[in-house]
Coordinates of C-alpha atoms in Angstrom, one line a residue:
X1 CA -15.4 -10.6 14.9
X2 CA -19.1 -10.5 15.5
X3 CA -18.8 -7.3 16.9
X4 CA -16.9 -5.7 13.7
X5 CA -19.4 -7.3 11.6
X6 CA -22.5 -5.7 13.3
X7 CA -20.3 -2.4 13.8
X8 CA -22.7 0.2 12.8
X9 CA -25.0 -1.0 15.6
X10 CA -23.1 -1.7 18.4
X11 CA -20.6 1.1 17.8
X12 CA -23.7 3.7 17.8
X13 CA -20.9 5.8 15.8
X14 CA -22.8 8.5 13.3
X15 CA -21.6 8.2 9.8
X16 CA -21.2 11.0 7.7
X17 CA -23.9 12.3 5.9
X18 CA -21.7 12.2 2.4
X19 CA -20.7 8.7 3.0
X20 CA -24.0 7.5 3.1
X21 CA -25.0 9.5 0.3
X22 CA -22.1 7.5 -1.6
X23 CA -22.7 4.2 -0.3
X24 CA -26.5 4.3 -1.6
X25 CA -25.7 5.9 -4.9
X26 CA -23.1 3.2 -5.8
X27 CA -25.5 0.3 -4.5
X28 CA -27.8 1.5 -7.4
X29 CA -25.6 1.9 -9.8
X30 CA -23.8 -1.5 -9.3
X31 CA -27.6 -2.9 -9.4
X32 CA -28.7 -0.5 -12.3
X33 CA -25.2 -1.5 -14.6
X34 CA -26.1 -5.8 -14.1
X35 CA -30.0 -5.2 -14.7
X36 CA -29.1 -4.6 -18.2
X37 CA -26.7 -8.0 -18.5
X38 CA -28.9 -10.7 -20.1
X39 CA -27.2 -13.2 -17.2
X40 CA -30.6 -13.0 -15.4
X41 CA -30.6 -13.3 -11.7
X42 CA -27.3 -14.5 -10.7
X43 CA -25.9 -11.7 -11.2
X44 CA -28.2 -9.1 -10.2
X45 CA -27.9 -11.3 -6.4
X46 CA -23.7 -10.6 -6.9
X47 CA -24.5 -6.9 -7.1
X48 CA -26.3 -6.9 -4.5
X49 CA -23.8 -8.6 -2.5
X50 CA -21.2 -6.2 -4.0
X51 CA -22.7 -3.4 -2.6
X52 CA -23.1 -4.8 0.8
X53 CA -19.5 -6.3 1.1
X54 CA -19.1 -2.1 -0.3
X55 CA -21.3 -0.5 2.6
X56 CA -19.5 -3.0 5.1
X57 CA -16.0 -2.4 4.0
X58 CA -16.4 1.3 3.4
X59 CA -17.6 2.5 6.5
X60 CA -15.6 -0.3 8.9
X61 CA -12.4 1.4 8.6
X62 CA -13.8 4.7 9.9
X63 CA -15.5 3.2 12.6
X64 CA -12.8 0.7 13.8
X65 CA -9.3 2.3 13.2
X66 CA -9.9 5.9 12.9
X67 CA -9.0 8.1 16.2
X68 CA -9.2 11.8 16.6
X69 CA -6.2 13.0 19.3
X70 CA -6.5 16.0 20.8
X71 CA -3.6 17.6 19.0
X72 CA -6.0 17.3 15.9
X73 CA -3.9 14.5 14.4
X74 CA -5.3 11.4 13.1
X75 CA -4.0 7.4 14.7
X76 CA -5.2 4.5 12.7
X77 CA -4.6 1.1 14.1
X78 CA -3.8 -1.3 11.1
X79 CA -7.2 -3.4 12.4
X80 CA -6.2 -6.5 14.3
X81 CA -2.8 -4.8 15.4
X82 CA -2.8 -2.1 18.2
X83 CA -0.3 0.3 16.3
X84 CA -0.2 2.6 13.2
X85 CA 1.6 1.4 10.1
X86 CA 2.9 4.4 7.7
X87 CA 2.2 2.4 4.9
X88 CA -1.1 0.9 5.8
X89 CA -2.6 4.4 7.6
X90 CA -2.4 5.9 3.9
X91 CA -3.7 3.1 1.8
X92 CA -6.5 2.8 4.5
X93 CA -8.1 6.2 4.1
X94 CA -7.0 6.8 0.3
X95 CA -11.0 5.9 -0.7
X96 CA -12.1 8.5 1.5
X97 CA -10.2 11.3 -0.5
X98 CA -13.7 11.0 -2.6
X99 CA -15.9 11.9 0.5
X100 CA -13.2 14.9 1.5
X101 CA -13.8 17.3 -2.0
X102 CA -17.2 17.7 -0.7
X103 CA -16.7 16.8 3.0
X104 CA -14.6 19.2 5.0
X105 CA -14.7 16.8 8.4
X106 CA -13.5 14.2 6.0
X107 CA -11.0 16.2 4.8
X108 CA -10.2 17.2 8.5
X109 CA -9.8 13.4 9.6
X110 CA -7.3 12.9 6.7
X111 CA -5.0 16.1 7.2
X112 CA -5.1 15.0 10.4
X113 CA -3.3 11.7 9.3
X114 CA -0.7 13.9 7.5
X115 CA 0.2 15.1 10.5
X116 CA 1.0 12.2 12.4
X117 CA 2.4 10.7 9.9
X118 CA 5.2 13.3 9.6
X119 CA 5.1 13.8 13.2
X120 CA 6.1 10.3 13.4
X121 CA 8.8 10.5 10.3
X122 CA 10.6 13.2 12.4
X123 CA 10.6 10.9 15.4
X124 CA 12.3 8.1 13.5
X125 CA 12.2 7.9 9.4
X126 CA 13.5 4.3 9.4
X127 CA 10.6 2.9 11.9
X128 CA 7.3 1.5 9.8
X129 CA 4.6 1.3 12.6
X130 CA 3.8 3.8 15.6
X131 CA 2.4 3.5 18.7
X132 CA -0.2 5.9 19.9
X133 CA 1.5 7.3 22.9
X134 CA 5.6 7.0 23.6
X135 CA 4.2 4.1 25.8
X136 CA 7.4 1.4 24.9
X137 CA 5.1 -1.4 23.0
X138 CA 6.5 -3.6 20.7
X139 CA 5.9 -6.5 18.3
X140 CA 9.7 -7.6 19.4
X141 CA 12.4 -6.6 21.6
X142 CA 15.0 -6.0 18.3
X143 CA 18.2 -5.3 18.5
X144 CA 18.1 -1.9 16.4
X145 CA 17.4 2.0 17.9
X146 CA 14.1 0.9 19.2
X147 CA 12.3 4.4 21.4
X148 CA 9.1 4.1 23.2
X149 CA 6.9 5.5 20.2
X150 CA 8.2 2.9 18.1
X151 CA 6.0 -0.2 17.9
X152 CA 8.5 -2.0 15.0
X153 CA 11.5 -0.3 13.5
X154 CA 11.9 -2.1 9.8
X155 CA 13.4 0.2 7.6
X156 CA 11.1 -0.1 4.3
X157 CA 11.0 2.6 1.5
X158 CA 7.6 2.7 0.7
X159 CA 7.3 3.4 4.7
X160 CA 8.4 7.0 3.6
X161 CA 6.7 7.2 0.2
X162 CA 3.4 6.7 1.3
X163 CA 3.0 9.8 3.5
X164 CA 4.2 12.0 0.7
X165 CA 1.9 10.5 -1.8
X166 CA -1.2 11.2 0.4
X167 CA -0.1 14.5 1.6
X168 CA 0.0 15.5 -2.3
X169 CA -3.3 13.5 -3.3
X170 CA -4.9 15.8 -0.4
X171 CA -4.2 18.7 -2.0
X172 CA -5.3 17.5 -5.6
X173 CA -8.2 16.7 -4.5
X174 CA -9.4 18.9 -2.1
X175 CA -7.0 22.0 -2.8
X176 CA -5.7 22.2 1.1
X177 CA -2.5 23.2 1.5
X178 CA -2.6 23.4 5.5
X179 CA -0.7 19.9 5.9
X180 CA 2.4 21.4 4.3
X181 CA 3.5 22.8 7.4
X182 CA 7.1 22.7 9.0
X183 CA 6.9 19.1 10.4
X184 CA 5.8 18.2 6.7
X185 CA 9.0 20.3 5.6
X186 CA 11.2 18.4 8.2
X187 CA 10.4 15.1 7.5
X188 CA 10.3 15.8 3.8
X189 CA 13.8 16.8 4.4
X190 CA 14.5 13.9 6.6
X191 CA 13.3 11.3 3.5
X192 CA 15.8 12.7 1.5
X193 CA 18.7 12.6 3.7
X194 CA 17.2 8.9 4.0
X195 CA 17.0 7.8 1.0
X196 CA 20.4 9.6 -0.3
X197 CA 22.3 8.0 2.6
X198 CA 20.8 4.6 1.4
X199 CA 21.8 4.6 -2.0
X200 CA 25.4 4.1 -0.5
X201 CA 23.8 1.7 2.7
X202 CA 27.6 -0.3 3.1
X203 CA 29.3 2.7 3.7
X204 CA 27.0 5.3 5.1
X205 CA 24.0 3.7 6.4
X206 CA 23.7 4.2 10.3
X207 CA 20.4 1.4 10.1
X208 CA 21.0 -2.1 11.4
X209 CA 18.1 -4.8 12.5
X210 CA 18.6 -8.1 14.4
X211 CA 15.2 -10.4 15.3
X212 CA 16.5 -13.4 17.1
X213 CA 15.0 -16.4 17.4
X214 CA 13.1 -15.9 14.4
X215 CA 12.5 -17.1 10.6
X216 CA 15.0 -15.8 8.2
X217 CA 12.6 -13.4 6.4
X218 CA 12.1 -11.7 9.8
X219 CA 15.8 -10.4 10.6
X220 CA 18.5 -9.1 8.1
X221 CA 22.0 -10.8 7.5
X222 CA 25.6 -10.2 8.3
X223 CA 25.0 -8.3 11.6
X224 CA 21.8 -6.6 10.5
X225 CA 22.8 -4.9 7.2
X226 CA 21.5 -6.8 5.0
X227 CA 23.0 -8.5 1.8
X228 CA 25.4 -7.1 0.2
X229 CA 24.6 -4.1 -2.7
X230 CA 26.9 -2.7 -5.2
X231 CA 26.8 0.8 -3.9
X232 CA 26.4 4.4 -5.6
X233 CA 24.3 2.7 -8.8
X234 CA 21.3 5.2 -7.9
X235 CA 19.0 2.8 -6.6
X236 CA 17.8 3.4 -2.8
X237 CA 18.3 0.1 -0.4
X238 CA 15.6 -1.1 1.3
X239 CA 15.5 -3.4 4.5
X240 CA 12.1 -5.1 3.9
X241 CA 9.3 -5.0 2.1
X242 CA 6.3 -4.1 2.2
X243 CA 4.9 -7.3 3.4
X244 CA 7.4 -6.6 6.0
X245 CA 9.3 -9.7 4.9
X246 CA 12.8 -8.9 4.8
X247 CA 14.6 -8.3 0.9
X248 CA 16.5 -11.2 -0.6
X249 CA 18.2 -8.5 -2.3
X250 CA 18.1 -4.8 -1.6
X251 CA 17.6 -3.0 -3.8
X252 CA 13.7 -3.2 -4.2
X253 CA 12.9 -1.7 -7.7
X254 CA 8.9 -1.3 -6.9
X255 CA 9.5 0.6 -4.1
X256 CA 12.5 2.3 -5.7
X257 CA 9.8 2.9 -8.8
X258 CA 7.3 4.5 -5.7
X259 CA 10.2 6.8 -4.8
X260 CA 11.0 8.4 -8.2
X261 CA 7.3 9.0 -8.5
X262 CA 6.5 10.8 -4.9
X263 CA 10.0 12.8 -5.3
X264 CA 8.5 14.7 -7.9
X265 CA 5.4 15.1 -5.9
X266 CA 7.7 16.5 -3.5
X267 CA 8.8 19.0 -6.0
X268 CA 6.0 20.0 -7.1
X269 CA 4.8 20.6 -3.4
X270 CA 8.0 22.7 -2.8
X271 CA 7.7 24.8 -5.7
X272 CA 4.5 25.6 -5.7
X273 CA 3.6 25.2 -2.1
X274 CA 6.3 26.0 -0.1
X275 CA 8.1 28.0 -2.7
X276 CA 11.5 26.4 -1.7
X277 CA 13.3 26.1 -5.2
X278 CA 16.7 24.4 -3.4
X279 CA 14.0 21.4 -2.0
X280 CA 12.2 21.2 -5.3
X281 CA 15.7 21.1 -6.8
X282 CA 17.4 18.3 -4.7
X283 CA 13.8 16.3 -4.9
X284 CA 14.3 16.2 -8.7
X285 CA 17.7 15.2 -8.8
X286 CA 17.5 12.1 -6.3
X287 CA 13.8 11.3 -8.4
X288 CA 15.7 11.3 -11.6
X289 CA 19.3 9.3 -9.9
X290 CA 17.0 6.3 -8.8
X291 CA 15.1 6.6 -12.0
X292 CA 18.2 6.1 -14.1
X293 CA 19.3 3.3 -11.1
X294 CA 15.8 1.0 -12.4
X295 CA 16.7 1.3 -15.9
X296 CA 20.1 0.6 -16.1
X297 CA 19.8 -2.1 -13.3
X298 CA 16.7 -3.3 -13.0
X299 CA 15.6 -4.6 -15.6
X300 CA 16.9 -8.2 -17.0
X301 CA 16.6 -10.0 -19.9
X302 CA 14.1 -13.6 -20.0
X303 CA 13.7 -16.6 -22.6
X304 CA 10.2 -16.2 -22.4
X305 CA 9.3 -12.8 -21.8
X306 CA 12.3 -11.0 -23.3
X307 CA 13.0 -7.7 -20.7
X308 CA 11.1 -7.5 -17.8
X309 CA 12.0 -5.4 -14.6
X310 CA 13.6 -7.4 -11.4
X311 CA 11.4 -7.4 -8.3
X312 CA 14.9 -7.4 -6.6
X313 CA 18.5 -7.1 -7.6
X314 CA 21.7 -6.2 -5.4
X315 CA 23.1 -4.0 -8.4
X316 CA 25.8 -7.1 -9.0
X317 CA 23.9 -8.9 -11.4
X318 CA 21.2 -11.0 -9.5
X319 CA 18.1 -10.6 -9.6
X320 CA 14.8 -12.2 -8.0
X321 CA 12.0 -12.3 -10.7
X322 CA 8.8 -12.3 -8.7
X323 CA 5.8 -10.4 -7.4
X324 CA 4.3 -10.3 -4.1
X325 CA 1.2 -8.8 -3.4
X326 CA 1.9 -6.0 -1.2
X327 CA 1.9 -2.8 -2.9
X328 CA 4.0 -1.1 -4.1
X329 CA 4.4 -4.1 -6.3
X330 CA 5.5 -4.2 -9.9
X331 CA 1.8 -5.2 -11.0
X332 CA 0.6 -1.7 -8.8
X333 CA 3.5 0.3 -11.7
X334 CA 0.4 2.1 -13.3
X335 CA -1.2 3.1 -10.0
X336 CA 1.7 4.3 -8.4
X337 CA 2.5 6.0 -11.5
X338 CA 5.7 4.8 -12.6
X339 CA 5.7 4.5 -16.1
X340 CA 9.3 3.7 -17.4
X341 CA 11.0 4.7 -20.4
X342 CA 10.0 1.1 -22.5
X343 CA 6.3 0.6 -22.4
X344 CA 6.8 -2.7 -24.0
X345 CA 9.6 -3.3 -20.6
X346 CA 6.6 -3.2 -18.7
X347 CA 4.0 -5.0 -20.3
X348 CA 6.9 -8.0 -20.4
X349 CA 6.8 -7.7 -17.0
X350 CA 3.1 -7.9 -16.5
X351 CA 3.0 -10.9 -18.5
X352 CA 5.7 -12.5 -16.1
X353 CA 3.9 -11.9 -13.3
X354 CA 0.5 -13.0 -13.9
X355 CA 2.0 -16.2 -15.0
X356 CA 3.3 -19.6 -12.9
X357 CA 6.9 -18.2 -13.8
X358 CA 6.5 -15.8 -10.9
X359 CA 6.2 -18.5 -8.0
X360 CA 3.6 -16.5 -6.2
X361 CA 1.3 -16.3 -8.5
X362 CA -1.9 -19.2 -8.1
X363 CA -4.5 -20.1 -10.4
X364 CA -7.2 -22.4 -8.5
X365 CA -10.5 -23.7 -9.3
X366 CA -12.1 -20.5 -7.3
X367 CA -9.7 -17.8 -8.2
X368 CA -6.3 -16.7 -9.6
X369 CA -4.6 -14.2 -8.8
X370 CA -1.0 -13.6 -6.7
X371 CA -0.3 -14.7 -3.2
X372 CA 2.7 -13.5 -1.3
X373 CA 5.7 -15.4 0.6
X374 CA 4.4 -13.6 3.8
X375 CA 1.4 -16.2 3.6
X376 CA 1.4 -19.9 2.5
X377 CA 1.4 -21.4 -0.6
X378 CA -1.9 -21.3 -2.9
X379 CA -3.1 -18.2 -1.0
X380 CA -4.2 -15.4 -3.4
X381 CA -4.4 -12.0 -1.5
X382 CA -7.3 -9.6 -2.2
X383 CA -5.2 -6.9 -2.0
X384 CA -3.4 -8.0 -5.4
X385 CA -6.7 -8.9 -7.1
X386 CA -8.4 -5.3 -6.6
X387 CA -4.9 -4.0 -8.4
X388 CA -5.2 -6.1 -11.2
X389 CA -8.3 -4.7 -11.8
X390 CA -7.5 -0.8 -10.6
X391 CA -5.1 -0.9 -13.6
X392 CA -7.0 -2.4 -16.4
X393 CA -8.6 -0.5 -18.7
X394 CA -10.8 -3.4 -19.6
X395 CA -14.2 -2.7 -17.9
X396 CA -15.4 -6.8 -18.1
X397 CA -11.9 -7.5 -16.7
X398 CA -13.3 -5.0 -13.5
X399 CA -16.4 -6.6 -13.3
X400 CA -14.8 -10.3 -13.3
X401 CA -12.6 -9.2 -10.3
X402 CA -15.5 -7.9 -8.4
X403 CA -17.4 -11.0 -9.2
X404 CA -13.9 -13.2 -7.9
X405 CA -14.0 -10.7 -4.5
X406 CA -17.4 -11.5 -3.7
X407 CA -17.0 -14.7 -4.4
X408 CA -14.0 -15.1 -2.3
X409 CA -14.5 -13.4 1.2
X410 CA -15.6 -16.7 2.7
X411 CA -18.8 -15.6 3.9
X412 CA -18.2 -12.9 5.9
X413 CA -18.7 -9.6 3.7
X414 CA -15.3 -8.5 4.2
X415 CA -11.5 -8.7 2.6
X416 CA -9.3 -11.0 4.1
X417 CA -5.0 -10.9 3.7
X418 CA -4.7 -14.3 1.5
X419 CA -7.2 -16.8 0.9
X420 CA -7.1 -20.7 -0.5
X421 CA -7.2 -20.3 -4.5
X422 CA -9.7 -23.6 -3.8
X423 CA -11.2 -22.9 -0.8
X424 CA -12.0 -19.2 -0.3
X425 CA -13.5 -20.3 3.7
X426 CA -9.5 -21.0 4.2
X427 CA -7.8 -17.6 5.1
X428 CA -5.5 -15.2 6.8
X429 CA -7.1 -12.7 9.1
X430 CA -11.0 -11.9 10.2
X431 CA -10.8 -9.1 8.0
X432 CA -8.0 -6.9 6.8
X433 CA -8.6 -3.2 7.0
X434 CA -5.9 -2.2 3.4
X435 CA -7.4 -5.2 1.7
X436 CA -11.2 -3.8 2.8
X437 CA -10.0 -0.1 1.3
X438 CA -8.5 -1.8 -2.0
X439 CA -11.5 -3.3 -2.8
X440 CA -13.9 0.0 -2.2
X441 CA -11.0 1.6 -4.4
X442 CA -12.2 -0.8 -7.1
X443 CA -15.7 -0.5 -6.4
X444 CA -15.8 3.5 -6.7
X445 CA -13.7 2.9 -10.0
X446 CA -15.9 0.9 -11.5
X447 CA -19.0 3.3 -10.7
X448 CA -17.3 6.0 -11.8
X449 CA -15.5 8.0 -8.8
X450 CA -11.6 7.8 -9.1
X451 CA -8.7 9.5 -6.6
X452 CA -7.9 12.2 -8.7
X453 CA -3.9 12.1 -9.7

């Protein structure tokens, strides 16, 4: 860990000329925006820290999970884990969509991304982390279609959101188009044949996955389907989650919510991009069949909150009313850009789970926030905090969260997974390289420079 922490000399890595122009222009205005608070010192020493734990956080992704290959595709390691997660690759990088409007080698390291990430999609759409050569590692020996580029094959839908997300945020914010090339067409094509043949997973579904001698949350039930899910309701089953904890039910209606949104991205790409009017076509009708799957299932009725939506439900009538931290999350519904045909469905469901009633959420004498079932109990995750403050619209309620992150990284200048809602120098991992890029997310938002969407 000393090593990471003293990265930029020891690593004798060059960083961008544009990223240090950013880095210094957001540690003024961070400083310049708390001169003027009539706090007095105090808080002019947690901007300063603000923009350190921002310098340290921005650039240590790039300089210690970031590799070039020679086929001009990008591999990021998740940080403390030799392999690339789909999922965590894209959330990763997403701050450095700023730097790539004015940075084409930016740019360059990102498309590249795209194109693993798609090369990897055709290779298997229901793995969720990569290795970086077809060199057999694995977390686990599974008992699923395991191949040797697979590093972990659980089947999670946001696994196969993510790449299309960040293959249409490229283009809006730098106008390339060179990404959408035929292995982005045949993995587009392969997500939809996915997430159709999932939204009848008892009858169609070739996907099983066994982990034995394990926990629970780790394996799926009844021979590695799953539990049971009323099939052809328009919802899209999900294995796990994307804490990589498996679904109590599975239908997962955040991720279901992430699909709807990036099918129309997908349309959008094929229409104007690829000008293939049958793919724009059946990306529209699968967007609006899981749409109309969340609000006719996915949404229940509470004593106290009145209708919220259902972290999970199998389609039968049960439903788990929770959060977890891990985005896509229902509190992340605004960032993802789901926004539901009941606004006041949604803010219900806010309510729900920023309160004790969703049994992750943790309010301790150094923080509140919610925690996930992936960690133990009374752990807040940073991740979840920097959302709660991506989707407010309340600028004190941005500054507050900042405030809570610095004062929660337990001396080390860098996100961690969960934390001790009373004892931020109690945690889960060194440092955590999605949790590092949620929190420059927040940063850059709050001085102004936002991922355009």
């Amino acid at each position: 860990m000393e090593k990471d922490l003293k990265f930029l000399k020891d690593e004798k890595k060059e960083i961008p000329a544009s990223m240090k122009r950013l880095t210094e222009i957001v540690k003024d205005r961070l400083l310049q925006q708390e001169s003027v608070r009539p706090d007095g010192k105090e808080k002019q020493e947690t901007a300063e820290k603000l923009g350190e734990m921002f310098e340290n956080c921005f650039t240590n992704t790039l300089n210690t999970t970031v590799k070039r290959m020679e086929d001009g595709s990008t591999y990021v390691i998740t940080g403390d884990i030799p392999a690339m997660w789909l999922r965590d690759s894209v959330a990763q990088l997403r701050p450095y969509l700023i730097l790539a409007k004015e940075d084409d080698e930016i740019a360059d390291i990102l498309a590249g991304l795209v194109k693993r990430q798609f090369m990897c999609i055709n290779i298997d759409p229901y793995a969720n982390a990569f290795n970086e050569a077809a060199n057999g590692n694995c977390w686990e020996k599974d008992e699923t279609e395991m191949g040797p580029w697979i590093w972990e094959r659980k089947y999670e839908i946001d696994s196969l959101c993510y790449p299309l997300q960040f293959a249409w945020l490229l283009w809006k914010n730098t106008g390339r188009t060179s990404q959408f090339d035929e292995s982005f067409t045949a993995g587009a094509r392969k997500i939809l044949q996915v997430f159709k043949t999932e939204q009848n997973h008892e009858e169609n579904s070739p996907y099983h996955f066994i982990r034995k001698n394990t926990y629970f949350t780790d394996t799926l039930s009844r021979d590695g389907k799953g539990a049971l899910v009323k099939s052809g309701i328009g919802l899209t089953w999900s294995g796990f989650r994307p804490s990589d904890d498996a679904c109590v039910y599975g239908y997962l209606i955040p991720s279901n919510m992430f699909a709807v949104v990036v099918l129309r991205y997908l349309a959008e790409i094929a229409e104007a991009v690829l000008l293939d009017k049958e793919l724009a076509s059946q990306a529209l009708e699968l967007s609006d069949s899981i749409e109309e799957g969340i609000e006719q299932y996915g949404i229940t009725l509470t004593e106290a909150f009145g209708k919220v939506y259902a972290y999970e439900t199998d389609g039968f009538g049960q439903y788990n009313l929770m959060d977890d931290a891990n985005v896509p999350s229902l509190l992340s519904m605004d960032y993802i850009g789901y926004t539901g045909r009941d606004p006041e469905v949604s803010e219900n469901t806010k309510k729900l789970i920023l309160s004790e009633i969703n049994p992750y959420y943790y309010a301790g004498t150094k923080a509140k926030g919610i925690g996930s079932p992936h960690t133990p109990a009374r752990y807040i995750w940073h991740i979840s905090l920097a959302m709660q403050g991506l989707i407010s619209s309340d600028r004190e309620e941005k500054r507050e969260i900042l405030e809570m992150l610095a004062n929660t990284d337990g001396g080390k200048k860098l996100m961690h997974e969960g934390f001790h809602a009373d004892d931020p120098c109690r945690y889960t991992r060194e440092w955590f390289s999605w949790a590092n890029a949620m929190f420059c997310e927040l940063v850059l938002d709050y001085c102004g420079y936002r991922v355009e969407k």
